[in-house]
Amino acid sequence: MLEESTESEWQSEVKTGTTIIAVEFNGGVVLGSDSRVSAGETVVNRVMNKLSLLHDKIYCALSGSAADAQTIAEMVNYQLDVHSIEIGEDPQVRSAATLVKNISYKYKEELSAHLIVAGWDRRGGGQVFVTLNGLLSRQPFAVGGSGSSYVYGFVDAEYQKGMSKEDCQQFVVNTISLAMSRDGSSGGVAYLVTIDEKGAEEKCILGNELPTFYDQ
Amino acid sequence: MLPPLCFTADFRVYHMLSSKLKYDLSASTFSPDGRVFQVEYAMKAVENSSTAIGIRCKDGVVFGVEKLVLSKLYEQGSNKRIFNVDRHVGMAVAGLLADARSLSEVAREEASNFRSNYGHNIPLKHLSERVAMYVHAYTLYSAVRPFGCSFILGSYDQDDGPQLYMVDPSGISYGYWGCAIGKAKQAAKTEIEKLQMKDMTCRELVKEVAKIIYIVHDEVKDKAFELELSWVGEVTNGKHELVPKDVREEAEKYAKDSLEEEDDSDEENM
């Protein structure tokens, strides 16, 4: 029962079995993620920040294969840098999401990653876009990763339109916390990014500071 | 005998020296006074064409083109000189029409690729810079000739408002509140400068644009002409389209009536 595993951890793909969430509020968005990176049953990194910068006020949340997701995010970061200089202003969130979608769709047979793109731009305010499997859809909020299955009911019940920034942050933290406590592939700390007109604010909430629920 | 006189693009006069002939054969050659003659000759081609104007107002952009009718068999509404580049962008041209049509395809492709890559309408400044870059590329080599057309691009967007840009054969693009290209561009510019376009709406501006085209049209040299009018703005919900028949008729009537008034007032002065 306690024999050593003959399978080396390097033979399993490194996945960010994950919980990620992005929610719009009045004037911006809040993105949240857990921090566990697993390769099979081993936790390879317990403090990874899965919220990746695409531009000053546009972030994306990574899930699925860690390498695939990171690479897509880096490519789109580069493309947005060039694009924003060409047009002479901050890019639209829709542009960032379209760039991610174009890569995800073109290489959908080879890639296994889902990025949720969220940010703020002057035309549309806070926006959340889902790019799963190469589709592009704007939603008031989105969840993703393996841990999301456990919290669909929670987010559907608890989401309210027009939340304030603080309510939104609390909603995101609660969701991540619940998912982390039920999903074996999610855990560690919770990372939060709040984006509004003024900019992006990153925050890390340690394990012992997360809210506790019924059985904790 | 004095060497023959030559006009430059900005109407300065100088004596044609035989050395000019060495420097004007290809776009890859500078003249000793730092000019690329092929590009200037291309601009001459634009000046031989009939006039096109574009004016930006408070809530949109209006284009007007004086289309000279060369044949009695001419079908009304054909040989358009105003193109749709994307739903929200219009392009009015002057110069060699074949060159202009090919550039309109280039502009359409740029706008379409942008939408495909970035998921939204191309900003007009960016589009005009991209097409201007393309036009400029044809002024660098001896193997090709520069484009012999200028064009005016206009668009309307809810957040950025109305925009107007002009691109000329040298490959530069500038933003304008009002501009004119073609044979009567100086006269048209004078008329445009009289307008307070920043305070006008599209409906008011359509009539003024028609009036300007009628004013600058030379009755003696060019006989019949057809007025092509288009607009894009709040009045069309951001879609560039030809002005509807009733609005166009109202505008032409206003233009003709204004001209008659001016004729009458001239007679009284005499």
Coordinates of C-alpha atoms in Angstrom, one line a residue:
Chain A
M1 CA 0.0 0.0 0.0
L2 CA 2.9 2.3 0.8
E3 CA 5.2 1.1 -1.9
E4 CA 7.1 3.7 -3.9
S5 CA 5.5 4.8 -7.1
T6 CA 7.5 3.4 -10.0
E7 CA 6.2 6.1 -12.3
S8 CA 8.4 9.2 -12.3
E9 CA 6.6 12.4 -11.9
W10 CA 8.2 13.7 -15.0
Q11 CA 6.2 11.3 -17.1
S12 CA 2.9 12.9 -16.4
E13 CA 2.0 16.1 -18.1
V14 CA 2.2 19.2 -15.9
K15 CA -1.4 20.4 -15.6
T16 CA -2.7 23.4 -13.8
G17 CA -5.6 21.4 -12.4
T18 CA -7.1 24.5 -11.2
T19 CA -9.9 26.8 -10.2
I20 CA -10.1 30.1 -12.0
I21 CA -12.8 32.7 -12.0
A22 CA -13.4 36.2 -13.4
V23 CA -16.3 38.4 -12.5
E24 CA -17.5 41.8 -13.9
F25 CA -18.5 44.5 -11.4
N26 CA -19.6 48.1 -11.8
G27 CA -16.5 49.7 -13.2
G28 CA -14.1 46.8 -13.6
V29 CA -13.4 43.1 -13.1
V30 CA -11.9 40.8 -10.5
L31 CA -10.0 37.7 -11.5
G32 CA -9.1 34.9 -9.0
S33 CA -7.2 31.6 -9.1
D34 CA -5.8 29.0 -6.8
S35 CA -2.0 28.2 -6.9
R36 CA -1.6 24.4 -7.3
V37 CA 0.3 22.9 -10.2
S38 CA 0.3 19.1 -10.4
A39 CA 2.1 16.5 -12.4
G40 CA 0.0 13.4 -11.9
E41 CA -0.3 13.1 -8.1
T42 CA 2.6 15.3 -7.3
V43 CA 2.2 19.0 -6.5
V44 CA 5.0 20.5 -8.6
N45 CA 4.4 24.1 -7.5
R46 CA 2.1 25.1 -4.6
V47 CA 2.4 28.9 -5.1
M48 CA 2.0 29.5 -8.8
N49 CA 0.2 32.7 -9.9
K50 CA -2.1 31.7 -12.6
L51 CA -3.3 35.2 -13.3
S52 CA -1.1 36.4 -16.2
L53 CA -0.7 39.9 -17.5
L54 CA -1.6 40.5 -21.1
H55 CA -1.6 44.3 -20.9
D56 CA -1.8 47.0 -18.3
K57 CA -5.4 46.6 -17.7
I58 CA -6.0 43.1 -19.2
Y59 CA -5.2 39.9 -17.5
C60 CA -5.9 36.3 -18.2
A61 CA -6.5 33.3 -16.0
L62 CA -4.7 30.1 -17.0
S63 CA -6.0 26.5 -16.8
G64 CA -5.3 23.1 -18.4
S65 CA -1.8 22.3 -19.5
A66 CA 0.6 24.7 -17.8
A67 CA 3.0 25.0 -20.7
D68 CA 0.3 25.5 -23.3
A69 CA -1.5 28.1 -21.2
Q70 CA 1.7 30.1 -20.4
T71 CA 2.8 30.1 -24.0
I72 CA -0.5 31.4 -25.3
A73 CA -0.4 34.1 -22.7
E74 CA 3.2 35.1 -23.6
M75 CA 2.3 35.2 -27.3
V76 CA -0.7 37.3 -26.8
N77 CA 1.2 39.7 -24.5
Y78 CA 3.7 40.3 -27.3
Q79 CA 1.0 40.8 -29.9
L80 CA -0.9 43.2 -27.7
D81 CA 2.3 45.2 -27.0
V82 CA 2.8 45.7 -30.8
H83 CA -0.9 46.3 -31.4
S84 CA -1.2 49.0 -28.7
I85 CA 1.7 50.9 -30.1
E86 CA 0.3 50.7 -33.7
I87 CA -3.1 52.0 -32.7
G88 CA -1.7 54.5 -30.3
E89 CA -3.9 53.6 -27.3
D90 CA -4.7 50.9 -24.8
P91 CA -6.1 47.8 -26.5
Q92 CA -9.7 46.7 -26.1
V93 CA -10.4 43.6 -23.9
R94 CA -12.2 42.2 -27.0
S95 CA -8.9 42.4 -29.0
A96 CA -7.0 40.5 -26.3
A97 CA -9.7 37.9 -26.2
T98 CA -9.9 37.6 -30.0
L99 CA -6.1 37.1 -30.1
V100 CA -6.3 34.3 -27.5
K101 CA -9.3 32.8 -29.3
N102 CA -7.5 32.8 -32.7
I103 CA -4.6 30.8 -31.2
S104 CA -6.8 28.5 -29.2
Y105 CA -9.0 27.7 -32.2
K106 CA -6.2 27.3 -34.8
Y107 CA -4.3 24.9 -32.7
K108 CA -7.2 23.3 -30.9
E109 CA -6.1 19.8 -31.7
E110 CA -2.7 20.3 -30.3
L111 CA -3.3 22.5 -27.3
S112 CA -5.1 21.7 -24.1
A113 CA -5.6 25.0 -22.3
H114 CA -8.4 27.3 -21.4
L115 CA -7.8 31.0 -20.8
I116 CA -10.4 33.3 -19.3
V117 CA -9.6 36.9 -20.5
A118 CA -10.8 39.8 -18.4
G119 CA -9.9 43.5 -18.1
W120 CA -11.0 47.1 -18.4
D121 CA -11.1 49.4 -21.4
R122 CA -12.6 52.9 -21.8
R123 CA -15.3 51.8 -24.3
G124 CA -16.9 48.8 -22.6
G125 CA -15.7 49.1 -18.9
G126 CA -15.1 45.8 -17.2
Q127 CA -15.5 42.8 -19.5
V128 CA -15.0 39.0 -19.1
F129 CA -14.4 36.8 -22.1
V130 CA -14.4 33.0 -22.2
T131 CA -12.2 31.3 -24.9
L132 CA -12.7 27.6 -24.1
N133 CA -11.9 25.4 -27.1
G134 CA -11.6 28.4 -29.4
L135 CA -15.0 30.0 -28.9
L136 CA -15.3 33.6 -27.9
S137 CA -18.1 34.7 -25.6
R138 CA -18.6 37.6 -23.3
Q139 CA -20.2 36.7 -20.0
P140 CA -20.9 38.6 -16.7
F141 CA -18.7 36.0 -14.9
A142 CA -16.9 32.8 -15.8
V143 CA -15.3 29.9 -14.0
G144 CA -12.9 27.3 -15.3
G145 CA -10.5 24.6 -14.5
S146 CA -11.1 21.3 -12.7
G147 CA -12.3 22.9 -9.5
S148 CA -15.0 24.9 -11.3
S149 CA -17.3 21.9 -11.5
Y150 CA -17.8 22.0 -7.7
V151 CA -18.8 25.6 -7.6
Y152 CA -21.2 26.1 -10.6
G153 CA -24.2 25.9 -8.2
F154 CA -22.6 28.3 -5.8
V155 CA -21.7 31.0 -8.4
D156 CA -25.1 30.7 -10.2
A157 CA -26.9 31.2 -6.9
E158 CA -24.7 33.9 -5.4
Y159 CA -23.9 36.1 -8.4
Q160 CA -25.7 39.4 -8.5
K161 CA -25.5 42.0 -11.3
G162 CA -24.0 45.4 -10.4
M163 CA -21.9 44.3 -7.4
S164 CA -19.5 46.7 -5.8
K165 CA -15.8 46.1 -6.0
E166 CA -15.5 44.8 -2.4
D167 CA -18.5 42.5 -2.8
C168 CA -17.1 41.2 -6.0
Q169 CA -13.7 40.5 -4.4
Q170 CA -15.4 38.6 -1.5
F171 CA -17.5 36.6 -4.0
V172 CA -14.4 35.5 -5.9
V173 CA -12.5 34.6 -2.7
N174 CA -15.4 32.6 -1.4
T175 CA -15.7 30.7 -4.7
I176 CA -12.0 29.8 -4.9
S177 CA -12.0 28.8 -1.3
L178 CA -15.0 26.4 -1.7
A179 CA -13.5 24.9 -4.9
M180 CA -10.1 24.4 -3.3
S181 CA -11.6 22.5 -0.4
R182 CA -13.4 20.0 -2.7
D183 CA -11.1 19.6 -5.7
G184 CA -7.9 17.6 -5.2
S185 CA -6.2 19.4 -8.0
S186 CA -6.7 22.9 -6.6
G187 CA -5.2 24.3 -3.5
G188 CA -2.5 26.4 -2.0
V189 CA -3.1 30.2 -1.8
A190 CA -5.6 32.4 -3.6
Y191 CA -4.4 35.1 -6.0
L192 CA -6.7 38.0 -6.8
V193 CA -6.4 40.7 -9.4
T194 CA -8.7 43.7 -9.4
I195 CA -8.7 45.8 -12.6
D196 CA -10.5 49.1 -13.0
E197 CA -10.0 52.5 -14.6
K198 CA -7.1 53.3 -12.4
G199 CA -5.1 50.1 -13.1
A200 CA -4.6 46.6 -11.9
E201 CA -4.1 45.6 -8.3
E202 CA -2.6 42.2 -7.4
K203 CA -3.3 40.5 -4.1
C204 CA -2.4 37.1 -2.5
I205 CA -4.5 35.6 0.2
L206 CA -2.7 32.9 2.2
G207 CA -4.2 29.6 3.1
N208 CA -5.0 30.4 6.7
E209 CA -6.6 33.7 5.8
L210 CA -9.2 32.1 3.4
P211 CA -12.8 32.0 4.5
T212 CA -13.9 28.7 6.0
F213 CA -17.2 27.0 5.4
Y214 CA -19.3 24.1 6.7
D215 CA -16.8 21.4 7.4
Q216 CA -13.7 23.4 8.1
Chain B
M1 CA 15.6 81.8 -76.4
L2 CA 14.7 81.2 -72.8
P3 CA 14.3 77.6 -71.7
P4 CA 10.6 76.7 -71.3
L5 CA 8.7 77.6 -68.1
C6 CA 7.5 74.9 -65.7
F7 CA 5.0 74.9 -62.9
T8 CA 5.7 73.0 -59.7
A9 CA 2.9 71.3 -57.7
D10 CA 2.5 74.4 -55.5
F11 CA 2.4 76.7 -58.5
R12 CA 5.9 78.1 -58.2
V13 CA 7.4 78.9 -61.6
Y14 CA 10.9 78.0 -62.7
H15 CA 12.8 77.6 -65.9
M16 CA 13.0 74.0 -67.0
L17 CA 16.6 73.0 -67.1
S18 CA 17.7 70.1 -69.1
S19 CA 19.0 68.5 -66.0
K20 CA 15.5 67.9 -64.8
L21 CA 15.1 65.2 -67.5
K22 CA 17.8 63.1 -65.8
Y23 CA 16.0 63.0 -62.5
D24 CA 12.4 62.4 -63.3
L25 CA 12.5 59.0 -65.0
S26 CA 12.0 56.8 -62.0
A27 CA 10.8 57.1 -58.4
S28 CA 14.1 55.8 -57.1
T29 CA 15.9 59.0 -58.1
F30 CA 16.1 62.3 -56.2
S31 CA 16.6 65.6 -58.0
P32 CA 19.5 67.8 -56.8
D33 CA 17.0 70.0 -55.0
G34 CA 15.7 67.0 -53.1
R35 CA 12.5 66.2 -54.9
V36 CA 11.1 63.0 -56.3
F37 CA 9.6 64.1 -59.6
Q38 CA 7.6 60.9 -60.2
V39 CA 5.6 61.5 -57.1
E40 CA 4.9 65.1 -58.1
Y41 CA 3.8 63.9 -61.5
A42 CA 1.5 61.4 -59.8
M43 CA -0.1 64.3 -57.9
K44 CA -0.6 66.1 -61.2
A45 CA -2.7 63.1 -62.3
V46 CA -4.9 63.8 -59.3
E47 CA -5.2 67.4 -60.2
N48 CA -6.5 66.5 -63.6
S49 CA -9.4 64.6 -62.1
S50 CA -12.7 66.1 -61.1
T51 CA -13.2 67.3 -57.5
A52 CA -14.0 65.3 -54.5
I53 CA -14.6 66.7 -51.0
G54 CA -15.0 65.4 -47.5
I55 CA -16.2 67.3 -44.5
R56 CA -16.4 66.3 -40.9
C57 CA -19.1 67.7 -38.7
K58 CA -20.4 67.4 -35.1
D59 CA -22.0 64.0 -35.6
G60 CA -20.6 62.5 -38.8
V61 CA -18.8 62.8 -42.1
V62 CA -20.2 63.8 -45.5
F63 CA -18.5 63.1 -48.9
G64 CA -19.4 64.8 -52.2
V65 CA -17.9 64.0 -55.6
E66 CA -18.3 65.8 -58.9
K67 CA -18.6 63.0 -61.4
L68 CA -18.2 64.4 -65.0
V69 CA -20.5 62.8 -67.5
L70 CA -18.6 62.1 -70.7
S71 CA -21.2 60.3 -72.7
K72 CA -24.9 60.6 -73.5
L73 CA -25.1 56.8 -73.0
Y74 CA -23.9 57.1 -69.4
E75 CA -26.0 55.1 -66.9
Q76 CA -26.9 57.0 -63.8
G77 CA -25.2 55.8 -60.7
S78 CA -22.5 53.9 -62.4
N79 CA -18.7 54.5 -62.2
K80 CA -18.9 55.2 -58.5
R81 CA -16.2 57.2 -56.9
I82 CA -17.2 56.7 -53.3
F83 CA -16.4 53.2 -52.0
N84 CA -17.4 51.3 -48.8
V85 CA -14.3 50.1 -47.2
D86 CA -15.9 48.5 -44.1
R87 CA -19.3 49.0 -42.7
H88 CA -18.3 52.1 -40.9
V89 CA -15.7 53.6 -43.4
G90 CA -16.2 55.4 -46.6
M91 CA -13.6 56.4 -49.2
A92 CA -13.9 59.1 -51.8
V93 CA -11.3 59.2 -54.6
A94 CA -9.8 61.5 -57.2
G95 CA -7.2 60.7 -59.8
L96 CA -6.7 57.6 -61.9
L97 CA -9.8 55.5 -61.1
A98 CA -8.2 52.2 -61.8
D99 CA -5.5 52.9 -59.2
A100 CA -8.1 54.1 -56.8
R101 CA -10.2 50.9 -57.2
S102 CA -7.2 48.7 -56.5
L103 CA -6.4 50.8 -53.4
S104 CA -9.9 50.4 -52.2
E105 CA -9.4 46.6 -52.3
V106 CA -6.2 47.1 -50.3
A107 CA -8.1 49.1 -47.7
R108 CA -10.9 46.6 -47.5
E109 CA -8.4 43.8 -46.9
E110 CA -6.7 45.8 -44.2
A111 CA -10.0 46.5 -42.5
S112 CA -11.1 42.9 -42.8
N113 CA -7.8 41.4 -41.5
F114 CA -7.9 43.8 -38.5
R115 CA -11.4 42.7 -37.6
S116 CA -10.4 39.0 -38.0
N117 CA -7.4 39.4 -35.7
Y118 CA -8.7 41.9 -33.1
G119 CA -12.4 41.4 -33.1
H120 CA -13.6 45.0 -33.6
N121 CA -13.8 47.8 -36.2
I122 CA -10.5 49.2 -37.4
P123 CA -9.8 52.7 -36.0
L124 CA -9.7 55.1 -39.0
K125 CA -6.3 56.6 -38.1
H126 CA -4.8 53.1 -38.1
L127 CA -6.4 52.2 -41.4
S128 CA -5.3 55.4 -43.1
E129 CA -1.7 54.8 -41.8
R130 CA -1.7 51.3 -43.1
V131 CA -3.0 52.2 -46.6
A132 CA -0.7 55.3 -46.7
M133 CA 2.3 52.9 -45.9
Y134 CA 1.2 50.8 -48.9
V135 CA 1.0 53.8 -51.2
H136 CA 4.4 55.0 -50.0
A137 CA 6.0 51.7 -50.8
Y138 CA 5.2 52.3 -54.5
T139 CA 7.2 55.5 -54.4
L140 CA 10.5 53.8 -53.5
Y141 CA 11.3 51.7 -56.5
S142 CA 12.0 52.1 -60.2
A143 CA 10.2 48.9 -61.1
V144 CA 6.8 50.3 -60.2
R145 CA 5.1 53.7 -60.6
P146 CA 3.4 55.6 -57.8
F147 CA -0.4 55.4 -57.4
G148 CA -2.0 58.3 -59.4
C149 CA -4.8 58.9 -56.9
S150 CA -5.6 60.7 -53.7
F151 CA -8.4 59.6 -51.4
I152 CA -10.4 60.8 -48.4
L153 CA -11.4 58.3 -45.7
G154 CA -14.1 59.0 -43.3
S155 CA -15.8 57.1 -40.5
Y156 CA -18.1 57.5 -37.5
D157 CA -17.8 55.7 -34.2
Q158 CA -19.8 56.0 -31.0
D159 CA -16.8 56.5 -28.8
D160 CA -14.4 58.3 -31.0
G161 CA -16.9 60.3 -33.0
P162 CA -16.4 61.3 -36.6
Q163 CA -13.0 61.1 -38.2
L164 CA -11.6 62.2 -41.6
Y165 CA -8.2 61.4 -43.2
M166 CA -6.7 62.1 -46.5
V167 CA -4.0 60.1 -48.3
D168 CA -2.0 61.4 -51.3
P169 CA 0.3 59.7 -53.8
S170 CA 3.4 60.4 -51.7
G171 CA 2.0 58.1 -49.0
I172 CA 1.3 60.6 -46.2
S173 CA -1.9 60.8 -44.3
Y174 CA -3.3 63.7 -42.4
G175 CA -6.5 64.1 -40.3
Y176 CA -8.8 66.9 -41.3
W177 CA -12.0 68.7 -40.5
G178 CA -12.5 69.3 -44.2
C179 CA -10.5 68.6 -47.3
A180 CA -10.7 68.7 -51.1
I181 CA -8.9 66.8 -53.9
G182 CA -9.0 67.2 -57.7
K183 CA -9.0 70.0 -60.2
A184 CA -11.0 72.5 -58.1
K185 CA -9.5 71.8 -54.8
Q186 CA -8.3 75.3 -54.1
A187 CA -11.7 76.8 -54.8
A188 CA -13.4 74.0 -52.8
K189 CA -11.0 74.6 -49.9
T190 CA -12.0 78.3 -49.9
E191 CA -15.6 77.4 -49.7
I192 CA -15.1 74.8 -47.0
E193 CA -13.2 77.2 -44.8
K194 CA -16.2 79.4 -44.7
L195 CA -18.2 76.7 -43.0
Q196 CA -18.6 76.3 -39.3
M197 CA -18.6 72.5 -39.6
K198 CA -17.9 71.8 -35.9
D199 CA -21.4 73.1 -35.1
M200 CA -23.3 71.5 -37.9
T201 CA -25.1 68.2 -38.1
C202 CA -24.9 65.8 -41.1
R203 CA -28.3 66.9 -42.4
E204 CA -27.2 70.5 -42.6
L205 CA -23.8 69.6 -44.0
V206 CA -25.2 67.5 -46.8
K207 CA -26.8 70.6 -48.4
E208 CA -23.6 72.6 -48.0
V209 CA -21.5 69.9 -49.6
A210 CA -23.8 69.8 -52.6
K211 CA -23.6 73.5 -52.8
I212 CA -19.8 73.5 -52.8
I213 CA -19.7 71.0 -55.6
Y214 CA -22.1 73.0 -57.7
I215 CA -20.1 76.2 -57.0
V216 CA -16.7 74.7 -58.0
H217 CA -18.0 72.9 -61.1
D218 CA -16.8 74.7 -64.2
E219 CA -19.8 75.0 -66.6
V220 CA -17.6 76.1 -69.5
K221 CA -14.9 73.5 -69.6
D222 CA -16.9 70.5 -68.3
K223 CA -20.5 70.1 -69.3
A224 CA -22.8 67.7 -67.5
F225 CA -22.0 66.2 -64.1
E226 CA -23.6 63.9 -61.6
L227 CA -23.3 64.6 -57.9
E228 CA -22.4 61.6 -55.8
L229 CA -23.2 62.1 -52.1
S230 CA -22.6 59.8 -49.2
W231 CA -22.5 60.1 -45.4
V232 CA -21.7 58.2 -42.2
G233 CA -22.7 59.4 -38.8
E234 CA -25.2 59.2 -36.0
V235 CA -27.9 59.7 -38.6
T236 CA -27.0 56.4 -40.2
N237 CA -26.1 54.6 -37.0
G238 CA -22.4 54.5 -37.9
K239 CA -23.0 52.8 -41.3
H240 CA -21.5 54.5 -44.4
E241 CA -24.0 54.7 -47.2
L242 CA -25.0 56.8 -50.2
V243 CA -27.3 59.6 -49.2
P244 CA -31.0 58.6 -49.6
K245 CA -32.8 59.9 -52.7
D246 CA -35.0 62.4 -51.0
V247 CA -32.2 63.9 -49.0
R248 CA -30.0 64.1 -52.1
E249 CA -32.8 65.8 -54.1
E250 CA -33.3 68.3 -51.3
A251 CA -29.6 69.0 -51.2
E252 CA -29.3 69.5 -55.0
K253 CA -32.3 71.8 -54.9
Y254 CA -30.7 73.9 -52.2
A255 CA -27.4 74.0 -54.2
K256 CA -29.1 75.1 -57.4
D257 CA -31.2 77.7 -55.6
S258 CA -28.2 79.1 -53.8
L259 CA -26.3 79.5 -57.1
E260 CA -29.3 81.3 -58.7
E261 CA -29.4 83.7 -55.8
E262 CA -25.7 84.5 -56.2
D263 CA -26.2 85.0 -60.0
D264 CA -29.2 87.3 -59.3
S265 CA -27.2 89.3 -56.7
D266 CA -24.3 89.6 -59.2
E267 CA -26.7 91.1 -61.8
E268 CA -28.0 93.6 -59.3
N269 CA -24.5 94.8 -58.5
M270 CA -24.0 95.5 -62.2

